[in-house]
Each structure stands twice: as C-alpha cells, then as structure tokens.
PDB file of C-alpha atoms and ligand atoms in Angstrom:
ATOM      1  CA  UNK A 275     -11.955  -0.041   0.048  1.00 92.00           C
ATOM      2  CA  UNK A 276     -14.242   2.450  -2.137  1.00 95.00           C
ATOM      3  CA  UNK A 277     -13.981   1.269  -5.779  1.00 97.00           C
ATOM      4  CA  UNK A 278     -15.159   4.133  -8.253  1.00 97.00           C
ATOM      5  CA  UNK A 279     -16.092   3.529 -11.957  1.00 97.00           C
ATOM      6  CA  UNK A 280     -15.860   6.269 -14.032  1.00 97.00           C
ATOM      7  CA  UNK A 281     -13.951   8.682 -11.920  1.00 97.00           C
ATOM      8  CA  UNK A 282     -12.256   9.938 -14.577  1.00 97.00           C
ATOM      9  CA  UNK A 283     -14.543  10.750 -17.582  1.00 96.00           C
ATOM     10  CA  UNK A 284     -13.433   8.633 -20.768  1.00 97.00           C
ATOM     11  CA  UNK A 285     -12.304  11.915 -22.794  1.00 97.00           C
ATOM     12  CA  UNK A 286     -10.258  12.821 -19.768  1.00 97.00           C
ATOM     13  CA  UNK A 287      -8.886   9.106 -19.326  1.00 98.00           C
ATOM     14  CA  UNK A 288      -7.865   9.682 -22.922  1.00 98.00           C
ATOM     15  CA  UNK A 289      -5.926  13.014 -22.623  1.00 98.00           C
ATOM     16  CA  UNK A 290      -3.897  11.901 -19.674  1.00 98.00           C
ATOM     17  CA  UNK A 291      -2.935   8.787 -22.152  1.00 98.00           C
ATOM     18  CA  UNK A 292      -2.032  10.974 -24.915  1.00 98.00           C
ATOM     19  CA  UNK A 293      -0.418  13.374 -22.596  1.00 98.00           C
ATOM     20  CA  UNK A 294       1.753  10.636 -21.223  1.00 98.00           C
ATOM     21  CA  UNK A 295       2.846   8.801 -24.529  1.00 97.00           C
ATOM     22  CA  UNK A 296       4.998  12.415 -24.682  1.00 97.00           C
ATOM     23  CA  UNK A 297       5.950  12.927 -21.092  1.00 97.00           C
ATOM     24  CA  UNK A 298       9.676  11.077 -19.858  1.00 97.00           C
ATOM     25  CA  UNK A 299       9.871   8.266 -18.056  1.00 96.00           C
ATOM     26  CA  UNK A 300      12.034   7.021 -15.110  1.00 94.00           C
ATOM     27  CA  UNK A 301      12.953   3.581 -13.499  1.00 90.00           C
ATOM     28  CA  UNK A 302      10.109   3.249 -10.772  1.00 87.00           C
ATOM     29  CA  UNK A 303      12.563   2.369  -8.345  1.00 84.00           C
ATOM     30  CA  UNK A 304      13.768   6.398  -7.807  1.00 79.00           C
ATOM     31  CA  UNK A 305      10.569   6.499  -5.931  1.00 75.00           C
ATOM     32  CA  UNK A 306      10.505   3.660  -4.293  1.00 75.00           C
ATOM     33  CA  UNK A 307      11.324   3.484  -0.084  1.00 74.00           C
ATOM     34  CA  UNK A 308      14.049   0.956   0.282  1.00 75.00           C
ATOM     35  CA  UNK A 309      12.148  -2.251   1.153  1.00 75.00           C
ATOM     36  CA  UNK A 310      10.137  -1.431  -2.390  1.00 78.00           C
ATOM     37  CA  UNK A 311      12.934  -1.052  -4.426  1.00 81.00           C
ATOM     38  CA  UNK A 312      13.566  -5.008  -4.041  1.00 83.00           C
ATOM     39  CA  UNK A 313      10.237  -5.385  -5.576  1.00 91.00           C
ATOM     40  CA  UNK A 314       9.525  -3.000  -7.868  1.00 89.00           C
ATOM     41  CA  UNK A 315       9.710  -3.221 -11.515  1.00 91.00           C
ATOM     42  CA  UNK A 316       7.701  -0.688 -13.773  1.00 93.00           C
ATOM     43  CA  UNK A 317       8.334   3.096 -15.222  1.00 95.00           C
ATOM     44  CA  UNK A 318       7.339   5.886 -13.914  1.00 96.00           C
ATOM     45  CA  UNK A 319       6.636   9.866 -15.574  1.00 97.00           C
ATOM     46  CA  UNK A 320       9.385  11.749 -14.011  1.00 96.00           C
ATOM     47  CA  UNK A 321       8.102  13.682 -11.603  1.00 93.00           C
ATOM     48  CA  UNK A 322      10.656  16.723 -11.907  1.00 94.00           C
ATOM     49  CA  UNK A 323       8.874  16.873 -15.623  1.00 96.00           C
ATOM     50  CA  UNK A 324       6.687  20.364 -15.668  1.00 96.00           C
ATOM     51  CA  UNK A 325       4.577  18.723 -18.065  1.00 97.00           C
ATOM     52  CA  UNK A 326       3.983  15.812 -15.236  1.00 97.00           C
ATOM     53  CA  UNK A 327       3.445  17.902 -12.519  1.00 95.00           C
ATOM     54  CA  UNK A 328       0.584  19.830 -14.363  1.00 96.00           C
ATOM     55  CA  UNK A 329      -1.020  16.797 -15.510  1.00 98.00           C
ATOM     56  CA  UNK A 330      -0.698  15.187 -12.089  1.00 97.00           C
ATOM     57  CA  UNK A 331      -1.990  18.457 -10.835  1.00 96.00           C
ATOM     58  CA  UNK A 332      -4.910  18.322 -13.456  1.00 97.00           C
ATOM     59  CA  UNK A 333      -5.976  14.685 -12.128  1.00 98.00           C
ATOM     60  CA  UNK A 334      -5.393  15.334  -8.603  1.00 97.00           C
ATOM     61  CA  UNK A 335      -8.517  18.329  -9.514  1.00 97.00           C
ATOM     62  CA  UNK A 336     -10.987  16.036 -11.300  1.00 97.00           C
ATOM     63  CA  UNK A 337     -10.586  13.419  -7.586  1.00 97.00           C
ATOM     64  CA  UNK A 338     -10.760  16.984  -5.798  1.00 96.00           C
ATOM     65  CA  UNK A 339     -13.860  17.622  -7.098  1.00 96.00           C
ATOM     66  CA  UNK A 340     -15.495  13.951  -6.716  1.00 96.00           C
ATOM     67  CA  UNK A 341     -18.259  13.726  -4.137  1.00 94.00           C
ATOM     68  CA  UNK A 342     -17.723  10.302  -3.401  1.00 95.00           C
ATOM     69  CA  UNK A 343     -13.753  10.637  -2.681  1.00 97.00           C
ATOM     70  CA  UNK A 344     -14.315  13.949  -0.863  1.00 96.00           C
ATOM     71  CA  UNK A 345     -17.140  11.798   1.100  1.00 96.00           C
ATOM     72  CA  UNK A 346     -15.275   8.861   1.739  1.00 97.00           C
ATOM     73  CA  UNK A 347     -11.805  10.346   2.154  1.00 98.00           C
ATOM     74  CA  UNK A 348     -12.603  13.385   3.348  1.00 98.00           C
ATOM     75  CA  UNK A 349      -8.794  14.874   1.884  1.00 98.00           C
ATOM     76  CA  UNK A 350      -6.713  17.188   4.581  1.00 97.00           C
ATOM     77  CA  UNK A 351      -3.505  16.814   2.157  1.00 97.00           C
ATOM     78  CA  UNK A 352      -2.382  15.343  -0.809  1.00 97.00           C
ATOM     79  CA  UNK A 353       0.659  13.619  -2.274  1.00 96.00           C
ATOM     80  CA  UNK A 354       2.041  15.061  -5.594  1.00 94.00           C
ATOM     81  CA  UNK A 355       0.456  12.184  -7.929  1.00 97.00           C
ATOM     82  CA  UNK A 356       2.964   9.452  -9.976  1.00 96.00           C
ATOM     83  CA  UNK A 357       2.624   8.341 -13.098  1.00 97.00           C
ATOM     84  CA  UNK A 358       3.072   4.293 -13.433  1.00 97.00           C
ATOM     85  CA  UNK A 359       3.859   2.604 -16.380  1.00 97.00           C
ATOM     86  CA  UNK A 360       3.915  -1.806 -16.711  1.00 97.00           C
ATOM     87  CA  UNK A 361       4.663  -3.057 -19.980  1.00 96.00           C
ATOM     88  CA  UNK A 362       5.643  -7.084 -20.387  1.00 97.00           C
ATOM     89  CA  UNK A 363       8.012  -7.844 -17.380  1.00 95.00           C
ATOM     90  CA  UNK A 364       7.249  -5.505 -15.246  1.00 95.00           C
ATOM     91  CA  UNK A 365       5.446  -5.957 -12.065  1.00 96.00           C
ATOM     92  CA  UNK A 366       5.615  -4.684  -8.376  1.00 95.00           C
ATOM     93  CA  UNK A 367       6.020  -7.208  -5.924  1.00 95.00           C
ATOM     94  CA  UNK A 368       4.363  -7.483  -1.870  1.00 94.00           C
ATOM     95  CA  UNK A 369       5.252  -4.417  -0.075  1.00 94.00           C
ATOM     96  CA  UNK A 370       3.963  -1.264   1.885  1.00 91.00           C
ATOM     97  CA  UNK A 371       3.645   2.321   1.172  1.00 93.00           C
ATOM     98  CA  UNK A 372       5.137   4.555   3.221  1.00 93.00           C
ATOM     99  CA  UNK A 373       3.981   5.913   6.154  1.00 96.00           C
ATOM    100  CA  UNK A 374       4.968   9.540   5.968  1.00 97.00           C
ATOM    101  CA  UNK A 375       5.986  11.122   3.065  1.00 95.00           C
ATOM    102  CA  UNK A 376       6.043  14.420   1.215  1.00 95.00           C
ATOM    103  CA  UNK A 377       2.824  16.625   0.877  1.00 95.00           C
ATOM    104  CA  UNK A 378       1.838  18.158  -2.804  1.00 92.00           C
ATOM    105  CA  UNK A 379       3.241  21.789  -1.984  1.00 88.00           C
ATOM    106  CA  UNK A 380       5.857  21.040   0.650  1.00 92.00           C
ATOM    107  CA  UNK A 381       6.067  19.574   4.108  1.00 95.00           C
ATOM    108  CA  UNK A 382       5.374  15.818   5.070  1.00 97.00           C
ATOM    109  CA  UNK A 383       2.316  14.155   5.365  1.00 98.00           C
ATOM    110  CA  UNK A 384       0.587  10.669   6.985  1.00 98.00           C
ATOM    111  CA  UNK A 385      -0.668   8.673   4.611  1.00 98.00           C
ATOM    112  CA  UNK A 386      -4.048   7.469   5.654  1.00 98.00           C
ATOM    113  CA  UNK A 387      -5.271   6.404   2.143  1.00 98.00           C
ATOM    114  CA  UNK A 388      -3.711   5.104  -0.962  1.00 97.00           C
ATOM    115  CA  UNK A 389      -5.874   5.634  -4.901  1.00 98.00           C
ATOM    116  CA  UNK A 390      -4.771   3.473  -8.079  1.00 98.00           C
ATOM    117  CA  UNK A 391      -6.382   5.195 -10.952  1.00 98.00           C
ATOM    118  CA  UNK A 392      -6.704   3.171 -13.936  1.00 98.00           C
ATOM    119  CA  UNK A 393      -5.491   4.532 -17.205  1.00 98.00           C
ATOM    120  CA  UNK A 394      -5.549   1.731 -19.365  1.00 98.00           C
ATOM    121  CA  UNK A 395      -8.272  -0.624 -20.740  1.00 97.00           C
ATOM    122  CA  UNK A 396      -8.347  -4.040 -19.368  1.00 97.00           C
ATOM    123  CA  UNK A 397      -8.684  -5.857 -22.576  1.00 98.00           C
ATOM    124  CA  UNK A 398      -5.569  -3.898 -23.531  1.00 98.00           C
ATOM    125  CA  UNK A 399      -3.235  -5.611 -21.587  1.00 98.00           C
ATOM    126  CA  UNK A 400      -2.891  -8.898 -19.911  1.00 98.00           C
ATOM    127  CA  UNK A 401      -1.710  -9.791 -16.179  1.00 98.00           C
ATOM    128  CA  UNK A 402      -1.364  -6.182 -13.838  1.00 98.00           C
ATOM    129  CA  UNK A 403      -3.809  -6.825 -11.605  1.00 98.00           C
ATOM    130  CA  UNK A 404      -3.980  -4.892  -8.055  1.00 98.00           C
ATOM    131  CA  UNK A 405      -3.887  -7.370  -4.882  1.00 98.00           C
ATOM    132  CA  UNK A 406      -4.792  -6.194  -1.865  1.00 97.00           C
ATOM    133  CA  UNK A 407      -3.999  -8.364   1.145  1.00 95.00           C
ATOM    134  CA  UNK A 408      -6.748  -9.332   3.273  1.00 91.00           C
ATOM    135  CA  UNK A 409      -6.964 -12.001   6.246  1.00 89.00           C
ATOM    136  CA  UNK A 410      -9.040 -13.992   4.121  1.00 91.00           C
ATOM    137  CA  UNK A 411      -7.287 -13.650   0.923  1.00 93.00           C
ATOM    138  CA  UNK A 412      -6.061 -11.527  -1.574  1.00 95.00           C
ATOM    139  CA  UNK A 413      -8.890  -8.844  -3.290  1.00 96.00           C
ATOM    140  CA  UNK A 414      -7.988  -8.413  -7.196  1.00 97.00           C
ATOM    141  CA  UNK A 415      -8.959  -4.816  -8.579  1.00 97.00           C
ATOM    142  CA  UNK A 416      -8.573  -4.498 -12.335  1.00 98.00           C
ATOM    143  CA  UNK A 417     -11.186  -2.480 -13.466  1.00 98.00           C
ATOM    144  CA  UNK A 418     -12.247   0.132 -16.556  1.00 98.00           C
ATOM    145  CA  UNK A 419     -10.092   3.024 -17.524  1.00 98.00           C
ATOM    146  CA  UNK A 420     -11.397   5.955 -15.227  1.00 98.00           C
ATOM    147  CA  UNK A 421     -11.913   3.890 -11.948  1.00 98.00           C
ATOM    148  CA  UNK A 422     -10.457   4.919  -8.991  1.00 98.00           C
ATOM    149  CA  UNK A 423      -9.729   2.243  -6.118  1.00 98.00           C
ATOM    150  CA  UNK A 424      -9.273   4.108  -2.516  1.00 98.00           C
ATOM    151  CA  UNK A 425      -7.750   1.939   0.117  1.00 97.00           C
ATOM    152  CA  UNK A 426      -6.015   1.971   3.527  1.00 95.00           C
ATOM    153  CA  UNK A 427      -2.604   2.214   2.607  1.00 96.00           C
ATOM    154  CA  UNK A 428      -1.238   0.070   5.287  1.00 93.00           C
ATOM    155  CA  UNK A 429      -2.407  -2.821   3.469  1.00 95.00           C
ATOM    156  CA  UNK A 430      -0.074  -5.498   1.647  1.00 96.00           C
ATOM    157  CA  UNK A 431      -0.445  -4.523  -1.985  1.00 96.00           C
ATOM    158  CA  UNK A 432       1.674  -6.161  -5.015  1.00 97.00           C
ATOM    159  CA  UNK A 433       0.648  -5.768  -8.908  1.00 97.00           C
ATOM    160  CA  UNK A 434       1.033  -8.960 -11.009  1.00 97.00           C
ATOM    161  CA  UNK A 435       3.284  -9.457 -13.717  1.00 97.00           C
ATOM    162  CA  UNK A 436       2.134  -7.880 -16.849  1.00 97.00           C
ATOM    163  CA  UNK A 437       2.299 -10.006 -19.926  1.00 97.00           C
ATOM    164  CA  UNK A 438       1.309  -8.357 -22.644  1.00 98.00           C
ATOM    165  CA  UNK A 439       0.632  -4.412 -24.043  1.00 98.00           C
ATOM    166  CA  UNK A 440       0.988  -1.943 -21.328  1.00 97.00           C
ATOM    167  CA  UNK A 441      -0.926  -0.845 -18.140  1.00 98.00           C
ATOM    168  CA  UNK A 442      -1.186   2.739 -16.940  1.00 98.00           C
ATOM    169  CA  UNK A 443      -1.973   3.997 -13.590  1.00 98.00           C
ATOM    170  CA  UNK A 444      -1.963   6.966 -11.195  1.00 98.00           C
ATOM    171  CA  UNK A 445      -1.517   6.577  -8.044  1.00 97.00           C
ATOM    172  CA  UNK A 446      -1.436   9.070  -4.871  1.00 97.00           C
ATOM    173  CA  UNK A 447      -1.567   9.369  -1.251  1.00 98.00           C
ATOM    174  CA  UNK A 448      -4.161  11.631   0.885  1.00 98.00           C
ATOM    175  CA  UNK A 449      -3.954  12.465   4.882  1.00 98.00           C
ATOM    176  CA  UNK A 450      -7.660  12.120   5.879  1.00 98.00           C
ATOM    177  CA  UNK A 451      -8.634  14.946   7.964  1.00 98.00           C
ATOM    178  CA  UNK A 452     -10.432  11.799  10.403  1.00 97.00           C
ATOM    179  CA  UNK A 453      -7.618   9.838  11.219  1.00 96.00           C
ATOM    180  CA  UNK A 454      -9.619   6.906  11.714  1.00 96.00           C
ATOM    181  CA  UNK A 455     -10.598   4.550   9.877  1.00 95.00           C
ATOM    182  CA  UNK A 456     -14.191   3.156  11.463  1.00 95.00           C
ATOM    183  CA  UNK A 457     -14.876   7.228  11.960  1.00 96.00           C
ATOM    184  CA  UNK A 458     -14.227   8.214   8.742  1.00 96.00           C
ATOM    185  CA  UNK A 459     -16.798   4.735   8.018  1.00 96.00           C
ATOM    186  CA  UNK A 460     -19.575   5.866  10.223  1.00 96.00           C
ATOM    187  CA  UNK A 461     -19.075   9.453   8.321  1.00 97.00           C
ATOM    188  CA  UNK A 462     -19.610   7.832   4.654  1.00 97.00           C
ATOM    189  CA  UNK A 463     -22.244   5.903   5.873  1.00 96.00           C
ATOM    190  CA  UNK A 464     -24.351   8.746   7.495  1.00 97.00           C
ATOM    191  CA  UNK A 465     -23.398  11.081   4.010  1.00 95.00           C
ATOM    192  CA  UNK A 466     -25.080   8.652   2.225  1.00 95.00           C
ATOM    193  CA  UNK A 467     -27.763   8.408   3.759  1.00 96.00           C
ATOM    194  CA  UNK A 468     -28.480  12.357   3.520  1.00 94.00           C
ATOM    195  CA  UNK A 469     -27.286  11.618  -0.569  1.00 93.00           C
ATOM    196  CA  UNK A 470     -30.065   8.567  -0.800  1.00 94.00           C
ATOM    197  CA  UNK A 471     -33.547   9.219  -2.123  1.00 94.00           C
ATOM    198  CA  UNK A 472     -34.313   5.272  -1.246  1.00 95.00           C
ATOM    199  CA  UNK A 473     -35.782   5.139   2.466  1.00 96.00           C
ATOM    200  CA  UNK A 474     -35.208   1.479   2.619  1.00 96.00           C
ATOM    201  CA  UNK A 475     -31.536   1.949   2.615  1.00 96.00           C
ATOM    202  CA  UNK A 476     -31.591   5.071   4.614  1.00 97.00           C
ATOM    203  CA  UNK A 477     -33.063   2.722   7.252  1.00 97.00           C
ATOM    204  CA  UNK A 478     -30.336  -0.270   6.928  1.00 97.00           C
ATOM    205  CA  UNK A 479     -27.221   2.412   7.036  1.00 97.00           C
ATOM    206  CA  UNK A 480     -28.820   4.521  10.009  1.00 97.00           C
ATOM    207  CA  UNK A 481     -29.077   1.377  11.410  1.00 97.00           C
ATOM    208  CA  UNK A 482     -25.880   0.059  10.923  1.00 96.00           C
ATOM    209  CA  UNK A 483     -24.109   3.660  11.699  1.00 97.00           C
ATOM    210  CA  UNK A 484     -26.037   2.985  15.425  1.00 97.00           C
ATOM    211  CA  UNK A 485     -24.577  -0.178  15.560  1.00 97.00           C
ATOM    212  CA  UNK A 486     -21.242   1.629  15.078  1.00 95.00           C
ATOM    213  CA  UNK A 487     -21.506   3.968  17.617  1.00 97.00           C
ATOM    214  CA  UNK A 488     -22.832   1.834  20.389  1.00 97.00           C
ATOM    215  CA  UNK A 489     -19.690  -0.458  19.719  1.00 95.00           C
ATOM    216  CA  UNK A 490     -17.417   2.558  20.265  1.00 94.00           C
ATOM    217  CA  UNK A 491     -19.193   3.894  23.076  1.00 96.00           C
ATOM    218  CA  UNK A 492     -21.519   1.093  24.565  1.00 97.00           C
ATOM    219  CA  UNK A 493     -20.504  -0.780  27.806  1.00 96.00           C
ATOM    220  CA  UNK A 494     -22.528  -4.095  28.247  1.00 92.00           C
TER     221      UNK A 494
HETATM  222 NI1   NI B 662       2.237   0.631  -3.298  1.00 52.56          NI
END
C-alpha cells in the first residue's frame, strides 16, 4: 500500500467539498456488485450527474499528474471515479471490489489497484475508518483531507461505522500497465532511487531491488 499525504492540495480538497454539498446523491448500493450490496451502507454522487462526472474527471487529473501514483501505479486505464458519502449509520461492511469492471471512456478493465481519497477532516467526523485485511491483522487508514491510499484491490476492505458528522471520499480503480504486483515493486523501488538525492538510501533500495530479482530469477 502507498499512502500519500497531501495528494490533493487543501484549496482543491475544498472545492471538491463545496462542489459536492450541490451535486445529487444516490443509495451506494446502485454501484455495488451483488455480494457488496449486503454490506454496503453510505451515499454516493450520482454518477449519471454531468456535474459529477466533470468533477470526478477533474480529480482523476490532479492523481494523473502525481509522480508518486504515476510511479507506483504506473496507470494503463482508469475507472470513472465515485463519490462516497458516510454520515451517522452508515458504514460498508467486509467485501471485495470487483475484478473487472468498466473503464473511464468505455470498455472493461482489470482492476489491479484500488485509491480512497480522503475528502473530509478526521477531527470532523468520528468512526469511518478504512481496514485493510492483512494476514496479520487489519491496517486502519484514516488520514488528512487530500491523502490518497493506493492498494491492491483484491484485498478484504470494510469502512467502520461512522458515528458522528460526515466522511467524504473518492474512490477509483486503475489497470496497471505491469500486471504484477512484486514488478510493479521492484519498478517503484528503482524510480526512487533515480528520484533520491540521499546515497545512503540509494544503496539500501538498489540493494533490496537485487534481492528482488535474484528471488525471481535465482536458482540455488
Ligand atoms: Ni471497496
């Protein structure tokens, strides 16, 4: 997972906000696959909206344009974007996104990645926390308006109730143009270390990125 702070400039965190206190909203479930819709309780900007589309389309630009997501993510396609929307009560429990589902601009897509971008300050509301699903655990993500959190979509994922004011969210799909997961890894690593003035960790991620390699392609 690639956590981002500040993806979204605060002035642009802000406009979507404003935009969206003025946009229509949906029962979440209309997007939902049918294992979902058991579990999912929140609103959602209606996505046949023109005014949602352009704003979607108006986020989905600012993440274009992001070295780190290009970097880590390296984006072949993208999903349109959806709007979320928990207020007290709502909550979306354990499920999966789907696998394949329909590209920004037509035709389907494999969905490689998952992004929650946060909308709303965390002192703002209380409870709507992001869970990832881990061997060893759950991972909670509830960061600053503007971050970004980019994670393998086949993950488990639920958001907890929220209990109080109201949480805002983005959230889209991208097909990675490296299918893979430890690729696209050995990648981010080796882009960082041309993006690093520090020579110390240079060394550690060259070193780690031959590590990598050796276990793909090493025979003892
Ligand atoms: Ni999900």
């Amino acid at each position: 997972m690639l956590i981002i702070a500040n993806a979204l400039p605060p002035g642009e965190v802000r406009r979507v906000r404003e935009a969206l206190a003025k946009l229509p909203f949906l029962d979440g479930r209309s997007t939902a696959g049918e294992a979902a819709r058991q579990v999912k309780a929140n609103a959602q900007a209606d996505k046949a909206d023109p005014g949602v589309v352009a704003l979607g389309l108006s986020v989905r630009a600012l993440l274009e344009r992001h070295e780190l997501v290009a970097a880590y993510a390296r984006p072949a396609r993208w999903s349109g974007l959806l709007f979320s929307r928990y207020r007290p009560g709502n909550a979306y429990g354990p499920h999966n996104d789907n696998a394949l589902i329909a590209a920004e601009g037509g035709g389907r897509m494999r969905t490689d990645l998952s992004f929650t971008l946060f909308l709303s300050d965390p002192e703002t509301y209380d409870g709507g926390a992001l869970l990832l699903d881990g061997l060893d655990g759950e991972r909670e993500v509830r960061p600053l308006a503007g971050t970004v959190a980019i994670y393998a979509t086949g993950v488990l994922h639920r958001v907890t109730p929220v209990t109080r004011g109201e949480r805002l969210a983005c959230v889209g799909w991208i097909q990675s143009q490296v299918r893979r997961a430890d690729q696209r890894e050995l990648l981010f690593d080796l882009a960082r270390v041309q993006a690093t003035q520090r020579a110390g960790e240079a060394r550690l991620l060259l070193s780690k990125s031959v590590g990598d390699l050796l276990r793909m392609w090493a025979e003892p």
